[in-house]
């Protein structure tokens, strides 16, 4: 089974970019496992219920409705370290993550999390959603 890790932050617009990209792949959905992951900078306390961000709920619901097998994982600590570590633990075949335009001069610059994942991951990383 082909396994894709999809890190999702709180930004719903970026989540839709990831969903659109995944739906554009010529993948056999029955042979594709997607893990939607969300990083929490501060680990939640055991007595404190954690509510999934809207973007995570949308990713899971939409990808399941589109026919993918989807699981959810939470990451604690620095997002880039957690994403790279989780990809290795899952033996992910690929990571798909949304980028963003950062400079006011309209130059595309990867965010620090995206750049760190690209540099440290042992599997291919596809960055979607960046346009000028």
Coordinates of N, CA and C in Angstrom, one line a residue:
X1 N 0.8 -1.2 0.0 CA 0.0 0.0 0.0 C 0.9 1.2 0.0
X2 N 0.6 2.2 -0.8 CA 1.3 3.5 -0.9 C 0.8 4.4 0.2
X3 N 1.7 4.9 1.0 CA 1.4 5.6 2.2 C 1.8 7.1 2.1
X4 N 0.9 8.0 2.2 CA 1.2 9.4 2.1 C 0.9 10.1 3.4
X5 N 1.8 10.8 3.9 CA 1.7 11.6 5.2 C 1.3 13.0 4.8
X6 N 0.2 13.5 5.4 CA -0.3 14.9 5.0 C -0.4 15.7 6.3
X7 N 0.6 16.5 6.6 CA 0.6 17.4 7.8 C -0.4 18.5 7.5
X8 N -1.3 18.8 8.5 CA -2.3 19.8 8.4 C -2.1 20.8 9.6
X9 N -2.1 22.1 9.2 CA -2.1 23.1 10.3 C -3.5 23.6 10.5
X10 N -3.7 24.8 11.1 CA -5.0 25.3 11.4 C -5.6 26.0 10.2
X11 N -4.9 26.2 9.1 CA -5.4 27.0 8.0 C -6.2 26.1 7.0
X12 N -7.5 26.3 7.0 CA -8.4 25.6 6.1 C -8.1 25.7 4.7
X13 N -7.7 26.9 4.2 CA -7.4 27.1 2.8 C -6.2 26.2 2.4
X14 N -5.2 26.0 3.2 CA -4.1 25.2 2.9 C -4.5 23.7 2.8
X15 N -5.5 23.4 3.7 CA -6.0 22.0 3.8 C -6.7 21.7 2.4
X16 N -7.5 22.6 1.9 CA -8.1 22.4 0.7 C -7.1 22.2 -0.5
X17 N -6.0 22.9 -0.4 CA -5.0 22.8 -1.4 C -4.4 21.3 -1.4
X18 N -4.2 20.8 -0.2 CA -3.7 19.5 -0.1 C -4.7 18.5 -0.6
X19 N -6.0 18.7 -0.2 CA -7.1 17.8 -0.7 C -7.2 17.8 -2.2
X20 N -7.1 19.0 -2.8 CA -7.2 19.1 -4.3 C -6.1 18.4 -4.9
X21 N -4.9 18.5 -4.4 CA -3.7 17.8 -5.0 C -3.9 16.3 -4.9
X22 N -4.2 15.8 -3.7 CA -4.4 14.4 -3.5 C -5.5 13.8 -4.4
X23 N -6.5 14.6 -4.7 CA -7.6 14.1 -5.6 C -7.1 14.1 -7.0
X24 N -6.1 14.9 -7.3 CA -5.6 15.0 -8.7 C -4.7 13.8 -9.1
X25 N -4.2 13.1 -8.0 CA -3.2 12.0 -8.3 C -3.9 10.8 -9.0
X26 N -3.2 10.2 -9.9 CA -3.8 9.0 -10.5 C -3.6 7.8 -9.7
X27 N -3.9 7.9 -8.4 CA -3.6 6.8 -7.5 C -4.8 5.9 -7.4
X28 N -4.6 4.6 -7.2 CA -5.6 3.6 -6.8 C -6.0 3.9 -5.4
X29 N -7.2 4.4 -5.1 CA -7.5 4.8 -3.8 C -7.6 3.6 -2.8
X30 N -7.9 2.4 -3.4 CA -7.9 1.2 -2.5 C -6.5 0.8 -2.1
X31 N -5.5 1.3 -2.8 CA -4.1 0.9 -2.5 C -3.3 2.1 -1.9
X32 N -4.1 3.2 -1.5 CA -3.4 4.4 -0.9 C -3.9 4.6 0.5
X33 N -3.0 4.7 1.4 CA -3.3 5.0 2.8 C -2.8 6.5 3.0
X34 N -3.7 7.3 3.6 CA -3.3 8.7 3.9 C -3.3 8.8 5.5
X35 N -2.3 9.4 6.0 CA -2.2 9.7 7.4 C -2.3 11.3 7.5
X36 N -3.3 11.8 8.1 CA -3.4 13.2 8.3 C -2.8 13.5 9.7
X37 N -1.9 14.4 9.8 CA -1.2 14.6 11.1 C -1.3 16.1 11.4
X38 N -1.4 16.3 12.7 CA -1.4 17.7 13.2 C -0.5 17.8 14.4
X39 N 0.3 18.9 14.4 CA 1.3 19.1 15.4 C 0.8 20.1 16.5
X40 N 1.0 19.7 17.7 CA 0.7 20.6 18.8 C 2.0 21.0 19.4
X41 N 2.3 22.3 19.5 CA 3.6 22.8 20.0 C 3.7 22.4 21.5
X42 N 2.7 22.5 22.2 CA 2.7 22.1 23.6 C 1.8 20.9 23.8
X43 N 2.4 19.9 24.4 CA 1.6 18.6 24.6 C 0.4 18.9 25.5
X44 N -0.8 18.5 25.1 CA -2.0 18.7 25.9 C -1.9 17.8 27.2
X45 N -2.4 18.4 28.2 CA -2.5 17.6 29.5 C -3.5 16.5 29.4
X46 N -3.3 15.4 30.2 CA -4.2 14.3 30.1 C -5.6 14.7 30.5
X47 N -5.8 15.6 31.4 CA -7.1 16.0 31.9 C -7.7 17.1 31.0
X48 N -7.1 17.5 30.0 CA -7.6 18.5 29.1 C -7.9 17.9 27.7
X49 N -9.2 17.8 27.4 CA -9.6 17.3 26.1 C -9.1 18.1 25.0
X50 N -8.7 17.4 23.9 CA -8.1 18.1 22.7 C -9.2 18.1 21.6
X51 N -9.5 19.2 21.1 CA -10.4 19.3 20.0 C -9.6 19.4 18.8
X52 N -10.0 18.6 17.8 CA -9.3 18.7 16.5 C -9.6 20.0 15.8
X53 N -8.6 20.7 15.3 CA -8.9 21.9 14.5 C -9.8 21.6 13.3
X54 N -10.5 22.6 12.9 CA -11.4 22.5 11.8 C -10.7 21.9 10.5
X55 N -9.5 22.4 10.3 CA -8.8 22.0 9.1 C -8.5 20.5 9.1
X56 N -8.2 19.9 10.3 CA -8.0 18.5 10.4 C -9.3 17.7 10.2
X57 N -10.4 18.2 10.8 CA -11.7 17.5 10.6 C -12.1 17.5 9.1
X58 N -11.9 18.6 8.4 CA -12.2 18.7 7.0 C -11.3 17.7 6.2
X59 N -10.0 17.7 6.5 CA -9.2 16.8 5.7 C -9.6 15.4 5.9
X60 N -9.9 14.9 7.1 CA -10.3 13.6 7.3 C -11.6 13.3 6.6
X61 N -12.6 14.1 6.8 CA -13.9 13.9 6.3 C -13.9 13.9 4.7
X62 N -13.2 14.9 4.1 CA -13.2 15.0 2.7 C -12.4 13.8 2.0
X63 N -11.3 13.5 2.6 CA -10.5 12.4 2.0 C -11.2 11.1 2.1
X64 N -11.8 10.8 3.2 CA -12.6 9.6 3.4 C -13.8 9.6 2.4
X65 N -14.4 10.7 2.2 CA -15.6 10.8 1.3 C -15.1 10.6 -0.2
X66 N -13.8 11.0 -0.4 CA -13.2 10.8 -1.8 C -12.7 9.4 -2.0
X67 N -12.8 8.5 -1.0 CA -12.5 7.1 -1.2 C -11.1 6.7 -0.7
X68 N -10.4 7.6 0.0 CA -9.1 7.2 0.6 C -9.3 6.5 2.0
X69 N -8.4 5.6 2.3 CA -8.3 5.1 3.7 C -7.5 6.2 4.4
X70 N -8.1 6.7 5.5 CA -7.5 7.8 6.2 C -7.3 7.5 7.7
X71 N -6.2 7.8 8.3 CA -6.0 7.7 9.7 C -5.5 9.1 10.2
X72 N -5.6 9.3 11.5 CA -5.2 10.6 12.1 C -4.1 10.3 13.1
X73 N -3.1 11.2 13.1 CA -2.1 11.1 14.2 C -1.8 12.5 14.7
X74 N -1.6 12.6 16.0 CA -1.2 13.9 16.6 C 0.3 13.8 16.9
X75 N 0.9 15.0 16.7 CA 2.4 15.1 16.9 C 2.6 16.2 18.0
X76 N 3.4 15.9 19.0 CA 3.8 16.9 20.0 C 5.2 17.4 19.8
X77 N 5.4 18.7 20.0 CA 6.7 19.3 19.9 C 6.8 20.1 18.6
X78 N 8.1 20.4 18.2 CA 8.3 21.1 17.0 C 7.7 20.4 15.8
X79 N 6.9 21.1 15.0 CA 6.2 20.5 13.9 C 7.2 19.8 12.9
X80 N 8.2 20.4 12.5 CA 9.1 19.8 11.5 C 9.7 18.5 12.0
X81 N 10.2 18.5 13.2 CA 10.8 17.3 13.8 C 9.7 16.2 13.9
X82 N 8.5 16.5 14.3 CA 7.5 15.6 14.4 C 7.0 15.0 13.1
X83 N 7.0 15.8 12.1 CA 6.6 15.4 10.7 C 7.6 14.4 10.2
X84 N 8.9 14.8 10.2 CA 10.0 13.9 9.7 C 10.0 12.6 10.5
X85 N 9.9 12.7 11.8 CA 9.9 11.5 12.6 C 8.7 10.6 12.3
X86 N 7.5 11.1 12.2 CA 6.3 10.4 11.9 C 6.4 9.7 10.6
X87 N 6.9 10.4 9.6 CA 7.1 9.9 8.2 C 8.0 8.6 8.3
X88 N 9.1 8.7 9.1 CA 10.0 7.6 9.2 C 9.3 6.4 9.9
X89 N 8.6 6.7 11.0 CA 7.9 5.7 11.8 C 6.9 5.0 11.0
X90 N 6.2 5.7 10.1 CA 5.1 5.1 9.3 C 5.7 4.5 8.0
X91 N 7.0 4.7 7.8 CA 7.6 4.3 6.5 C 6.8 4.9 5.3
X92 N 6.5 6.2 5.5 CA 5.7 6.9 4.4 C 6.4 6.9 3.1
X93 N 5.7 6.7 2.0 CA 6.3 6.8 0.7 C 6.4 8.2 0.2
X94 N 5.6 9.1 0.8 CA 5.7 10.5 0.4 C 5.0 11.4 1.5
X95 N 5.4 12.7 1.4 CA 4.8 13.7 2.3 C 4.2 14.8 1.3
X96 N 2.9 15.1 1.6 CA 2.3 16.2 0.8 C 1.9 17.3 1.8
X97 N 2.5 18.5 1.6 CA 2.2 19.6 2.5 C 2.0 20.9 1.8
X98 N 1.2 21.7 2.3 CA 0.9 23.0 1.7 C 1.9 24.0 2.1
X99 N 2.3 24.8 1.1 CA 3.3 25.9 1.3 C 2.5 27.2 1.4
X100 N 3.3 28.3 1.4 CA 2.6 29.6 1.5 C 3.6 30.6 0.9
X101 N 3.0 31.7 0.4 CA 3.8 32.8 -0.1 C 4.1 33.6 1.1
X102 N 5.3 34.0 1.4 CA 5.7 34.7 2.6 C 6.2 36.1 2.4
X103 N 6.8 36.4 1.4 CA 7.4 37.7 1.2 C 6.5 38.7 0.6
X104 N 6.4 39.9 1.1 CA 5.5 40.9 0.5 C 5.8 41.3 -0.9
X105 N 7.0 41.0 -1.4 CA 7.4 41.3 -2.7 C 7.0 40.2 -3.7
X106 N 6.2 39.3 -3.2 CA 5.6 38.2 -4.0 C 6.6 37.1 -4.4
X107 N 7.7 37.1 -3.8 CA 8.7 36.0 -4.0 C 8.3 34.8 -3.1
X108 N 8.4 33.7 -3.7 CA 8.0 32.5 -3.0 C 9.1 32.0 -2.1
X109 N 8.8 31.9 -0.8 CA 9.8 31.4 0.1 C 9.2 30.3 1.0
X110 N 9.8 29.2 1.1 CA 9.3 28.2 2.0 C 9.3 28.6 3.4
X111 N 8.3 28.2 4.2 CA 8.3 28.5 5.6 C 9.3 27.6 6.3
X112 N 9.7 27.9 7.5 CA 10.7 27.2 8.2 C 10.3 25.7 8.4
X113 N 9.1 25.4 8.7 CA 8.6 24.0 8.8 C 8.8 23.3 7.5
X114 N 8.3 23.9 6.4 CA 8.3 23.2 5.1 C 9.8 23.0 4.7
X115 N 10.6 24.0 4.9 CA 12.0 23.9 4.5 C 12.7 22.8 5.3
X116 N 12.5 22.7 6.6 CA 13.1 21.7 7.4 C 12.7 20.3 7.0
X117 N 11.4 20.1 6.7 CA 10.9 18.8 6.3 C 11.5 18.4 5.0
X118 N 11.6 19.4 4.0 CA 12.3 19.1 2.7 C 13.7 18.6 3.0
X119 N 14.4 19.3 3.8 CA 15.8 19.0 4.0 C 16.1 17.8 4.8
X120 N 15.2 17.4 5.7 CA 15.5 16.3 6.6 C 14.7 15.0 6.4
X121 N 13.7 15.0 5.5 CA 12.9 13.8 5.2 C 13.7 12.9 4.3
X122 N 13.4 11.6 4.6 CA 14.1 10.6 3.7 C 13.1 10.1 2.6
X123 N 11.9 10.7 2.6 CA 11.0 10.4 1.5 C 10.7 11.6 0.7
X124 N 10.2 11.5 -0.5 CA 9.9 12.7 -1.3 C 8.8 13.6 -0.6
X125 N 9.0 14.9 -0.8 CA 8.1 15.9 -0.2 C 7.5 16.7 -1.4
X126 N 6.2 16.8 -1.5 CA 5.6 17.6 -2.5 C 4.9 18.8 -1.7
X127 N 5.3 20.0 -2.2 CA 4.7 21.2 -1.6 C 3.7 21.8 -2.6
X128 N 2.5 21.9 -2.1 CA 1.4 22.4 -3.0 C 0.9 23.7 -2.5
X129 N 0.2 24.4 -3.5 CA -0.5 25.6 -3.1 C 0.3 26.9 -3.3
X130 N 1.5 26.9 -3.7 CA 2.2 28.1 -3.8 C 2.0 28.6 -5.2
X131 N 1.6 29.9 -5.3 CA 1.5 30.5 -6.6 C 1.8 32.0 -6.5
X132 N 2.2 32.6 -7.6 CA 2.6 34.0 -7.6 C 1.4 34.8 -8.2

